[in-house]
PDB file of C-alpha atoms in Angstrom:
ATOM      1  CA  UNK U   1     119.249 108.739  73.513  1.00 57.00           C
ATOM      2  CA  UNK U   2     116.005 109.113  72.266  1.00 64.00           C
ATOM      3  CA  UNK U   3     115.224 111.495  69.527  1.00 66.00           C
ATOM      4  CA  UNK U   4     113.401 114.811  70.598  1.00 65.00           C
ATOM      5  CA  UNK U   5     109.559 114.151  69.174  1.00 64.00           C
ATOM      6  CA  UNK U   6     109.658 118.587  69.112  1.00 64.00           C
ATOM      7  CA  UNK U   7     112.296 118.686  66.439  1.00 61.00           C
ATOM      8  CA  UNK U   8     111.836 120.317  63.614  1.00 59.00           C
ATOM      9  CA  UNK U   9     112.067 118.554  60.244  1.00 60.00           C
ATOM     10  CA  UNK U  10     114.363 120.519  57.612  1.00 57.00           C
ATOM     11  CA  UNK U  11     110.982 120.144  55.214  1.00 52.00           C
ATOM     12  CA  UNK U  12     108.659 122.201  57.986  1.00 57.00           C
ATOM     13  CA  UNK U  13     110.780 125.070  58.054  1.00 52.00           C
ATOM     14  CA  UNK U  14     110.905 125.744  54.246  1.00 52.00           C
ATOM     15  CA  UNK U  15     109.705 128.768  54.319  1.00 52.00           C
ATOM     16  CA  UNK U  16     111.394 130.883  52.210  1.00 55.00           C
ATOM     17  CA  UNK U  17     111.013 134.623  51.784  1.00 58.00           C
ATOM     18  CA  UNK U  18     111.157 135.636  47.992  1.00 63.00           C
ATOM     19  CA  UNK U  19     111.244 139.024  45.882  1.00 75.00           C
ATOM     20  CA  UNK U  20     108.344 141.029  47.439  1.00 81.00           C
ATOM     21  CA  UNK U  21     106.821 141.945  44.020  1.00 85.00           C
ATOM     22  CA  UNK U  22     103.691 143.709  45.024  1.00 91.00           C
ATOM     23  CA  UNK U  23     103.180 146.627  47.473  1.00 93.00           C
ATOM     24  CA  UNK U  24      99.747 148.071  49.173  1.00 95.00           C
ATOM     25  CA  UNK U  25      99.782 151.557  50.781  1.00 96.00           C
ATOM     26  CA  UNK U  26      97.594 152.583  53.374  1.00 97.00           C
ATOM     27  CA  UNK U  27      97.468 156.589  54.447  1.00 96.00           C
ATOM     28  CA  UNK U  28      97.225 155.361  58.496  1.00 96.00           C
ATOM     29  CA  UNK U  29      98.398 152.560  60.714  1.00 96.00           C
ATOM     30  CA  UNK U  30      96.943 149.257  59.980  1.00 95.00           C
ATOM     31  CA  UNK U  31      95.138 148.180  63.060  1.00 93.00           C
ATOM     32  CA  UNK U  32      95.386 144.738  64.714  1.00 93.00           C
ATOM     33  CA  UNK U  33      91.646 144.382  64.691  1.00 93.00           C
ATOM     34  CA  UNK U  34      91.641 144.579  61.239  1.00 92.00           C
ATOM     35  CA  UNK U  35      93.542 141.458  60.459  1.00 92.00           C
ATOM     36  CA  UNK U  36      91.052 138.872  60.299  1.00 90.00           C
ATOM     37  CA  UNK U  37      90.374 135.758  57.643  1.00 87.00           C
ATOM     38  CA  UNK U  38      87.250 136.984  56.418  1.00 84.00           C
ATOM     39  CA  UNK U  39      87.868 140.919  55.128  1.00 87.00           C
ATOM     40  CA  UNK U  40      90.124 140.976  52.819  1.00 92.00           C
ATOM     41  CA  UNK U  41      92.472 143.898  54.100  1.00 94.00           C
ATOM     42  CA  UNK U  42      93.852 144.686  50.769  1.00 95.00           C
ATOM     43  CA  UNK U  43      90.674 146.563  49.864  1.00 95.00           C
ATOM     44  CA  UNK U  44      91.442 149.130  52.434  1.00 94.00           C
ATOM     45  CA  UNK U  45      94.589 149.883  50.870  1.00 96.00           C
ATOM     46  CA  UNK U  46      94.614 153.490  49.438  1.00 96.00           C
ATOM     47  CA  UNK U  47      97.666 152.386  46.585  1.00 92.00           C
ATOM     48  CA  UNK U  48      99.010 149.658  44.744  1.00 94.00           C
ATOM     49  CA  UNK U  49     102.504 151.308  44.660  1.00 92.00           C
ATOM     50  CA  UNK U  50     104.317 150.138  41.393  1.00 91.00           C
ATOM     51  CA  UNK U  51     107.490 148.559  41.858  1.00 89.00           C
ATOM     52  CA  UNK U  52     110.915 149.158  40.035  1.00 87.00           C
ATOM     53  CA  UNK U  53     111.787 145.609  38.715  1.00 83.00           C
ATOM     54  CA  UNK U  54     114.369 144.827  41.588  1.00 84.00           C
ATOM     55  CA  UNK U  55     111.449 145.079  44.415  1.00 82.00           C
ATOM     56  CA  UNK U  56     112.195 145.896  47.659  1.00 85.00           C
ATOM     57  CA  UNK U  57     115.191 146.115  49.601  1.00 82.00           C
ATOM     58  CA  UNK U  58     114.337 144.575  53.004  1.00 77.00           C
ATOM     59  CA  UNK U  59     117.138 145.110  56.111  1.00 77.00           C
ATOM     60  CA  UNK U  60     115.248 145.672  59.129  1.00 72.00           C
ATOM     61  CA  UNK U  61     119.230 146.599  60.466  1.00 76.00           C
ATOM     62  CA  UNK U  62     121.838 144.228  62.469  1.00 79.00           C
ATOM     63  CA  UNK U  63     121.983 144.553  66.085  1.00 80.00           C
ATOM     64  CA  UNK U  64     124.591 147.035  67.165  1.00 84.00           C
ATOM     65  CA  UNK U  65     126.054 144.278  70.117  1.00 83.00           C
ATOM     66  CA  UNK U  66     127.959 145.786  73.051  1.00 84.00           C
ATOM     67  CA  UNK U  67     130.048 142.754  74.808  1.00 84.00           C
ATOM     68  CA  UNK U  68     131.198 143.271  78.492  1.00 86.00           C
ATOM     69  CA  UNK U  69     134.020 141.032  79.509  1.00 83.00           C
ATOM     70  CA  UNK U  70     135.378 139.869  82.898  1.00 83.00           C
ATOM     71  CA  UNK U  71     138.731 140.306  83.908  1.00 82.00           C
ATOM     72  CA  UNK U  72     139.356 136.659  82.739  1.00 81.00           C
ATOM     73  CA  UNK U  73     138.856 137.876  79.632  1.00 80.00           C
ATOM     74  CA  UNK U  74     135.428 135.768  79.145  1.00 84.00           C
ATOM     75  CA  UNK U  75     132.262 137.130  77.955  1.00 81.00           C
ATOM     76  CA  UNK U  76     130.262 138.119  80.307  1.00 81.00           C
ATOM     77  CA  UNK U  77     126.968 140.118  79.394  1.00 82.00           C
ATOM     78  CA  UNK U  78     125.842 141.265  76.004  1.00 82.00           C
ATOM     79  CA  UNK U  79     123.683 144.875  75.416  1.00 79.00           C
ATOM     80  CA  UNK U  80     121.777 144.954  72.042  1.00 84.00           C
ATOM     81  CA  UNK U  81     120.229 148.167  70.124  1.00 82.00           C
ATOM     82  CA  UNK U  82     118.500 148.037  67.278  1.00 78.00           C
ATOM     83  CA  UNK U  83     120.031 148.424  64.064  1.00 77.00           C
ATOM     84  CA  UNK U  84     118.810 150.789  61.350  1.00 76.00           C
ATOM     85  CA  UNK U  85     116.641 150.039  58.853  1.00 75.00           C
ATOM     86  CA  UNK U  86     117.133 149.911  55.296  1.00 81.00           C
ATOM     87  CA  UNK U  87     114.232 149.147  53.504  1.00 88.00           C
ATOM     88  CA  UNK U  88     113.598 151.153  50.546  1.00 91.00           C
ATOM     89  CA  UNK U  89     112.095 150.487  46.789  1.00 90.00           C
ATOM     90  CA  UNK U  90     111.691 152.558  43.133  1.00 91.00           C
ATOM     91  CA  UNK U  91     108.188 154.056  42.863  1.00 92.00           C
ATOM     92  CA  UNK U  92     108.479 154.551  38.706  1.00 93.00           C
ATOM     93  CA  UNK U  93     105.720 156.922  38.314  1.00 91.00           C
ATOM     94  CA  UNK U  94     104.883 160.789  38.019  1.00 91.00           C
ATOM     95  CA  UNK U  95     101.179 160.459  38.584  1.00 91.00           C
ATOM     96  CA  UNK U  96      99.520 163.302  40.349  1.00 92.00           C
ATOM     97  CA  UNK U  97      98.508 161.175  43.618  1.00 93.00           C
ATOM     98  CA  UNK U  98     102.790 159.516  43.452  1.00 93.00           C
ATOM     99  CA  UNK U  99     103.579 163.626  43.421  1.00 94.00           C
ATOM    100  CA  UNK U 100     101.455 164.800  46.198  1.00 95.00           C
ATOM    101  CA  UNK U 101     102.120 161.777  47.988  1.00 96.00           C
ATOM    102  CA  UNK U 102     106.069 161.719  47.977  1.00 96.00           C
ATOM    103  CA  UNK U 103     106.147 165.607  47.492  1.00 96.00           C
ATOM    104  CA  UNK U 104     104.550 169.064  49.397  1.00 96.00           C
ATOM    105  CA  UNK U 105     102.350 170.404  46.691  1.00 96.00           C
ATOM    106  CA  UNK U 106     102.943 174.221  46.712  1.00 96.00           C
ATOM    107  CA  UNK U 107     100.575 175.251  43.381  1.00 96.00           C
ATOM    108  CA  UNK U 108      98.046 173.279  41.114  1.00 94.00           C
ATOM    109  CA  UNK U 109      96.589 174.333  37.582  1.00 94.00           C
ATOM    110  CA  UNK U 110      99.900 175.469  36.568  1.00 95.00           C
ATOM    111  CA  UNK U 111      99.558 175.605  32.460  1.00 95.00           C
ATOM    112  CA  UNK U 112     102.215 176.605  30.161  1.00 96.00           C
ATOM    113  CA  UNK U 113     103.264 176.811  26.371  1.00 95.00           C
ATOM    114  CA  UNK U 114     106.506 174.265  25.963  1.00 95.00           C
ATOM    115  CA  UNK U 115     107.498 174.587  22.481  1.00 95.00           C
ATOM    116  CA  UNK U 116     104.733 173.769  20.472  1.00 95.00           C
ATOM    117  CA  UNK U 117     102.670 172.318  23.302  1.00 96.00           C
ATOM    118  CA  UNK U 118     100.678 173.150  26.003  1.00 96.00           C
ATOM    119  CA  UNK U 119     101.442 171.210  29.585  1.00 94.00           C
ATOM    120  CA  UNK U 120      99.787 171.311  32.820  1.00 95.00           C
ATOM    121  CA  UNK U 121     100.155 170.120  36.602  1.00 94.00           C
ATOM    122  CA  UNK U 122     101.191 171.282  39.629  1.00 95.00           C
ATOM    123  CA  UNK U 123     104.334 172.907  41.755  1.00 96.00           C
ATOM    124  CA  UNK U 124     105.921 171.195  44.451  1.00 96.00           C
ATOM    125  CA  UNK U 125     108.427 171.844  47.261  1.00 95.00           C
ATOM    126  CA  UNK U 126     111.462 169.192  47.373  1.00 93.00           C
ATOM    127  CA  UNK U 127     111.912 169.873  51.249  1.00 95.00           C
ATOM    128  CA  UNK U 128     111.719 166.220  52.742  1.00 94.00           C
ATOM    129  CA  UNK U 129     108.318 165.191  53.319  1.00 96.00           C
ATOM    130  CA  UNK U 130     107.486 162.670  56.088  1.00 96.00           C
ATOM    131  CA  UNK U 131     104.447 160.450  54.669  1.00 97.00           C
ATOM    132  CA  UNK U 132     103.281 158.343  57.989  1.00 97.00           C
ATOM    133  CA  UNK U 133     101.684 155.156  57.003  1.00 97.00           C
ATOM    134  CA  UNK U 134     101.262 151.371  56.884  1.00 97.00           C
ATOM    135  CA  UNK U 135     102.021 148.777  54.367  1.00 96.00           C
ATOM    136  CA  UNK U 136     101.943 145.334  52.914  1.00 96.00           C
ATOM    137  CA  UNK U 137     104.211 143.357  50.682  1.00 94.00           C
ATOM    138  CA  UNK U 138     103.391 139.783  48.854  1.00 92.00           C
ATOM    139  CA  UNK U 139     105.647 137.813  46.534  1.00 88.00           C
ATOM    140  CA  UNK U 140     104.532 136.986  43.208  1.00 87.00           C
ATOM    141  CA  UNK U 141     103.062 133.703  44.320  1.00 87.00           C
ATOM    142  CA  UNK U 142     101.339 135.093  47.325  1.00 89.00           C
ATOM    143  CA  UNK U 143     102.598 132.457  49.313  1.00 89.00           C
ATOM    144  CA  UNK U 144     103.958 135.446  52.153  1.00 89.00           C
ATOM    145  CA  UNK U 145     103.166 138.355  53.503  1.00 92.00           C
ATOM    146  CA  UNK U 146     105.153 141.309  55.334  1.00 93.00           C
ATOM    147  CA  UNK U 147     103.512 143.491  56.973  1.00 96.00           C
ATOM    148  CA  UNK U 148     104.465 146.905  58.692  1.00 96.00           C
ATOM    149  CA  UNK U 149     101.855 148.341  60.174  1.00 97.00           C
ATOM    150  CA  UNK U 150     103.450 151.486  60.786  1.00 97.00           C
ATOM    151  CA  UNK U 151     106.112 153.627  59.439  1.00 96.00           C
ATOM    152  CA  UNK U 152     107.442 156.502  58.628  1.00 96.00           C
ATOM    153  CA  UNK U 153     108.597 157.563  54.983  1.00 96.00           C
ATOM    154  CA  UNK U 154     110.416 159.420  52.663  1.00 96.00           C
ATOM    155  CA  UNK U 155     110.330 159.663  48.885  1.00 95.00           C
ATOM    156  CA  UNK U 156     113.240 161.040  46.731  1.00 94.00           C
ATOM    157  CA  UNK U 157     112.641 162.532  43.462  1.00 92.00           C
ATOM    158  CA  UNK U 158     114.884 161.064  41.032  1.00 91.00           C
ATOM    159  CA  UNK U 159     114.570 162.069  37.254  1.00 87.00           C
ATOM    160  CA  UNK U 160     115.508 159.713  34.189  1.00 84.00           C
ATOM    161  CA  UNK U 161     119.257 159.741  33.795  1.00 82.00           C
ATOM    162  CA  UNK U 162     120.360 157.881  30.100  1.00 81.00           C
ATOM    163  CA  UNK U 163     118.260 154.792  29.717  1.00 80.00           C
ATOM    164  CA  UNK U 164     117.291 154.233  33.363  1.00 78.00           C
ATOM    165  CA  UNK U 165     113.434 156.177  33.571  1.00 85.00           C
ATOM    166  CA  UNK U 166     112.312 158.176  36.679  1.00 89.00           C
ATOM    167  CA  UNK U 167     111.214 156.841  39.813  1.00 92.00           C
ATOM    168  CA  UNK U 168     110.732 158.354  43.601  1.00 93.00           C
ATOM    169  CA  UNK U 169     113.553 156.177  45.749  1.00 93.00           C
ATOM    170  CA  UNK U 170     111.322 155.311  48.844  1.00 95.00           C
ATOM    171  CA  UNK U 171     112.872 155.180  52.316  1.00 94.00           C
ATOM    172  CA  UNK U 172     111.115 153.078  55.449  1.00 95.00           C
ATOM    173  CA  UNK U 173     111.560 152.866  58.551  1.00 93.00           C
ATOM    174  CA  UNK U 174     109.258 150.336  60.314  1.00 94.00           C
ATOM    175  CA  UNK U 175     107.406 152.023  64.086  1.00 94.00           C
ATOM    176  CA  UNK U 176     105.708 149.490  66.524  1.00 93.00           C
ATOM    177  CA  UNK U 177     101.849 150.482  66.278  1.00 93.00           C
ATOM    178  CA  UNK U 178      99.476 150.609  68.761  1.00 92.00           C
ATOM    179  CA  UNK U 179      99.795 146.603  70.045  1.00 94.00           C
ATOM    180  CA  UNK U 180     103.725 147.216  69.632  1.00 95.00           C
ATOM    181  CA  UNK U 181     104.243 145.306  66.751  1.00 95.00           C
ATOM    182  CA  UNK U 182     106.568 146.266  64.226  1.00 94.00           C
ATOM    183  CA  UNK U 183     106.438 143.753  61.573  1.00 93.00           C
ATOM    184  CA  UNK U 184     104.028 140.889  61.166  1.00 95.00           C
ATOM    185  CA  UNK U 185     105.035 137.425  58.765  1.00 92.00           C
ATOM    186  CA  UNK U 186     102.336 135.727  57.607  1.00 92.00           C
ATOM    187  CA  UNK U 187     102.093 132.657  55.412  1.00 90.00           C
ATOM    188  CA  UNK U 188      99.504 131.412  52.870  1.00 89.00           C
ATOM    189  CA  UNK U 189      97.901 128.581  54.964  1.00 88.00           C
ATOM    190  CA  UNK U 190      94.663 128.456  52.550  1.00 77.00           C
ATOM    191  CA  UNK U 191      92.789 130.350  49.717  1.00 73.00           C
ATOM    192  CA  UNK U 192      89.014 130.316  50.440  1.00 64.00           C
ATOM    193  CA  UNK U 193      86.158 129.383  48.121  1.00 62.00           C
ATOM    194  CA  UNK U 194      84.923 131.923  46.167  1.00 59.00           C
TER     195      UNK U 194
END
């Protein structure tokens, strides 16, 4: 039998997806016409979100599989859903633009005598706050690149506890945008002259 010249080589498929180290938020879907190879699309970003040193948790969610069977007793049609999603990451940072971002901001200018010193910044609501938005993700060696070009999410304020600093715990659930695309993969192919 001859060998099928379509096969794919173990070496051609090494394409491995590593600790997404680096994260890009944009305020608004990321539009299909604005994938191209000559803007670079990272400099309409709004945020480089800093990570928490484990990265980001990527699940997009198993298939919930519903089997119907014959009387035989044989398979005889499969129904899929979706699974859920859990892809989440540590945000370790207070910042003004992290707070109103993650958080409703209910009062700003707030000032007040701690102690011996004087503090200021803002009031916010911890009601759930749906943040709408689109966003990249690149391992270290920017060799791939995830993108969801829109979601929906939610950021948890969690304060220091022991040795273990603050962070916001961010929740997000992947939407298909306007060419129904939920997630795109993309893999270095070149890096062009500068």
């Amino acid at each position: 039998m001859a060998e099928n010249e379509n096969k794919q080589k173990l070496y051609d498929l090494k394409k491995v997806m590593e600790l997404m180290g680096e994260a890009y938020f944009f305020n608004r879907e990321i539009k299909p016409e604005e994938l191209t190879e000559t803007a670079d699309i990272l400099d309409a970003a709004d945020f480089e979100m800093p990570l928490g040193d484990d990265g980001v948790n990527f699940d997009v969610g198993d298939p919930d599989i519903t089997r119907k069977k014959i009387t035989e007793g044989q398979n005889w049609i499969t129904y899929a859903k979706r699974g859920d999603d859990d892809i989440s990451f540590q945000v370790p940072s207070f910042a003004d633009k992290m707070n109103e971002l993650w958080m409703h901001k209910k009062a700003s200018g707030v000032k007040a005598k701690v102690g011996e010193d004087v503090h200021e910044g803002a009031g916010y609501s911890l009601k759930p706050k749906k943040v709408v938005g689109g966003w990249i993700f690149r391992n270290p060696e920017h060799t791939i690149a995830v993108l969801l070009p829109l979601t929906e999410n939610y950021g948890t304020f969690k304060g220091a506890q022991g040795e273990n600093e603050g962070y916001y715990n961010v929740a997000v659930t992947p939407m298909p945008n306007s060419a129904d695309v939920d997630i795109y993969i993309l893999h270095k192919t070149a890096t062009p002259a500068a």
